[in-house]
Amino acid sequence: GANTIRVYTVMMPGFYEALYEYNSKSDKKLYFFQGLWYDETKIAETMDAYALLDEAVSDAHALVDIIHGNAVIGERAGEAYGEYKYDVSRYAIGWILGIESEAEFVSNTNKVNKHKSKYAGKYLHTAKGASPYEAFMCNLGDKTLSYEMERYDMQRPVSWSNWPTADTLTHKNEPYQESEDSITI
């Protein structure tokens, strides 16, 4: 009975083909939020979101091309690849950029990038008092929106994935109080 699903990362071309074929034959369309996965190995090595920025932007641009049925991704171990030729962009409700970011990763990004607490792009900008991590997220989101507008004259909502322990709420039953709820995004 669902009408919308979350797609956590790039899927193999068969997924987008099946979605296209299903929606072309059904009165009840299936929509999706397309996720963008960050390289967890690079996160562990650097503990700095800005070390991921260029790759994340490149991956986001590839995702834009993928949902528009305009991409060929070479074979990569453990990752989706192939020819993406089915335009499912009309069924993409929005972007969910990134993975749940642990407190240590966010804290270290903020610490080593103190001078990067502002971002002003074409579509997104940081508010006063933003953290460097929030500026990173804003930068990635703006570059994703800009690319899709430039290439396809389309735009959709953008959001980010987050841990409950990095949200603005206090969780009194967290098992690791010293690190849980220690950062807010």
XYZ file of C-alpha atoms in Angstrom:
185
model
C 0.000 0.000 0.000
C 2.989 2.363 -0.028
C 3.108 5.127 -2.599
C 6.607 6.455 -1.806
C 9.861 4.705 -0.900
C 13.321 5.779 0.163
C 16.154 4.599 -2.058
C 19.238 4.800 0.141
C 21.857 4.860 -2.619
C 22.323 4.279 -6.352
C 20.595 1.088 -7.412
C 21.421 -1.120 -10.396
C 19.785 0.020 -13.668
C 17.172 -2.743 -13.376
C 15.617 -0.981 -10.388
C 14.985 2.242 -12.316
C 13.776 0.265 -15.343
C 11.307 -1.673 -13.171
C 10.082 1.543 -11.541
C 9.590 3.126 -14.964
C 7.733 0.110 -16.325
C 5.549 -0.230 -13.225
C 4.573 3.440 -13.286
C 3.898 3.435 -17.032
C 1.300 0.658 -16.549
C -0.194 1.518 -13.145
C -2.794 4.046 -12.077
C -1.163 4.059 -8.632
C 2.290 5.546 -9.158
C 5.250 4.651 -6.962
C 7.396 7.657 -6.030
C 10.808 7.728 -4.400
C 13.288 9.816 -2.449
C 16.757 9.257 -3.907
C 19.581 8.973 -1.397
C 23.262 9.774 -1.820
C 25.768 7.585 0.024
C 29.018 9.040 1.421
C 32.221 7.024 1.283
C 32.454 5.637 4.828
C 36.072 4.565 4.335
C 37.039 8.159 3.591
C 35.022 9.332 6.599
C 36.971 6.953 8.852
C 40.292 8.035 7.333
C 39.744 11.799 7.435
C 36.921 12.549 9.901
C 36.406 15.678 7.781
C 33.334 16.211 5.606
C 35.221 18.642 3.385
C 37.557 15.803 2.368
C 34.431 14.170 0.872
C 32.992 17.237 -0.838
C 34.369 16.864 -4.368
C 33.489 13.171 -4.531
C 30.046 13.757 -3.000
C 29.287 16.505 -5.536
C 30.442 14.261 -8.392
C 28.286 11.406 -7.056
C 25.292 13.750 -6.705
C 25.704 14.887 -10.307
C 25.829 11.245 -11.409
C 22.620 10.582 -9.452
C 20.911 13.471 -11.222
C 21.905 11.951 -14.562
C 20.838 8.484 -13.384
C 17.276 9.479 -12.485
C 16.998 11.342 -15.790
C 18.037 8.174 -17.652
C 21.221 9.725 -18.939
C 24.180 7.919 -17.357
C 26.650 5.139 -17.907
C 28.514 4.096 -14.767
C 31.505 1.797 -15.096
C 31.710 -1.395 -13.085
C 32.801 -0.822 -9.485
C 33.251 -3.477 -6.820
C 30.364 -3.448 -4.360
C 28.539 -0.570 -6.054
C 25.829 -0.197 -8.677
C 26.891 0.281 -12.276
C 25.623 0.017 -15.823
C 23.643 1.980 -18.388
C 20.866 4.117 -16.917
C 18.459 4.896 -19.753
C 15.044 5.157 -18.072
C 13.957 8.669 -17.101
C 12.246 8.294 -13.724
C 12.779 11.916 -12.699
C 9.031 12.639 -12.646
C 8.709 10.074 -9.822
C 11.608 11.428 -7.733
C 10.081 13.412 -4.873
C 13.399 14.704 -3.544
C 17.024 14.104 -2.624
C 18.253 12.732 0.698
C 21.932 13.617 0.698
C 24.436 11.748 2.822
C 24.392 9.174 5.543
C 23.766 9.486 9.240
C 26.787 11.386 10.541
C 28.238 10.423 13.884
C 28.994 13.069 16.481
C 32.769 12.615 16.251
C 32.712 13.131 12.475
C 30.600 16.294 12.735
C 32.619 17.662 15.667
C 35.949 17.124 13.957
C 34.666 18.658 10.710
C 33.605 21.729 12.687
C 36.929 21.883 14.531
C 39.241 21.645 11.498
C 37.128 23.910 9.274
C 36.248 26.812 11.576
C 36.654 29.291 8.709
C 34.003 27.483 6.592
C 30.866 28.336 8.564
C 29.174 30.220 5.713
C 27.972 29.189 2.300
C 26.019 31.298 -0.187
C 25.045 29.510 -3.378
C 22.535 30.048 -6.129
C 19.689 28.194 -4.378
C 20.820 27.578 -0.802
C 22.706 29.538 1.817
C 23.555 29.085 5.456
C 21.811 31.001 8.183
C 23.739 33.115 10.672
C 25.459 30.877 13.223
C 25.733 27.832 10.953
C 28.424 25.293 11.709
C 31.069 24.255 9.166
C 29.298 20.896 8.857
C 26.015 22.630 8.079
C 27.832 24.783 5.490
C 29.178 21.572 3.931
C 25.644 20.167 3.672
C 24.371 23.434 2.210
C 27.191 23.483 -0.347
C 26.436 19.919 -1.474
C 22.708 20.582 -1.682
C 23.177 23.770 -3.678
C 25.523 22.090 -6.147
C 23.043 19.242 -6.600
C 20.153 21.618 -7.263
C 22.268 23.797 -9.568
C 23.400 20.842 -11.658
C 19.879 19.528 -12.166
C 18.625 23.000 -13.124
C 21.472 23.549 -15.575
C 21.196 20.128 -17.236
C 17.475 19.358 -17.042
C 15.697 22.581 -16.068
C 14.218 20.783 -13.066
C 14.533 21.079 -9.337
C 13.205 19.069 -6.423
C 13.395 19.343 -2.619
C 16.640 18.423 -0.914
C 17.138 17.020 2.575
C 19.890 15.348 4.564
C 20.076 12.140 6.506
C 20.758 12.492 10.233
C 21.037 10.406 13.404
C 18.381 10.949 16.070
C 21.317 11.587 18.389
C 22.397 14.616 16.312
C 18.932 16.139 16.074
C 17.729 19.052 18.179
C 15.918 16.823 20.696
C 17.308 15.402 23.924
C 17.103 11.623 24.212
C 17.397 10.750 27.907
C 17.582 7.005 27.285
C 20.631 7.125 24.991
C 23.096 4.381 25.906
C 26.233 6.552 25.453
C 25.365 9.883 27.028
C 28.933 11.210 26.714
C 28.723 11.133 22.905
C 25.020 10.872 22.096
C 23.289 14.236 21.862
C 26.715 15.906 22.014
C 26.221 17.576 18.624
C 23.234 19.114 16.865
C 22.839 19.441 13.116
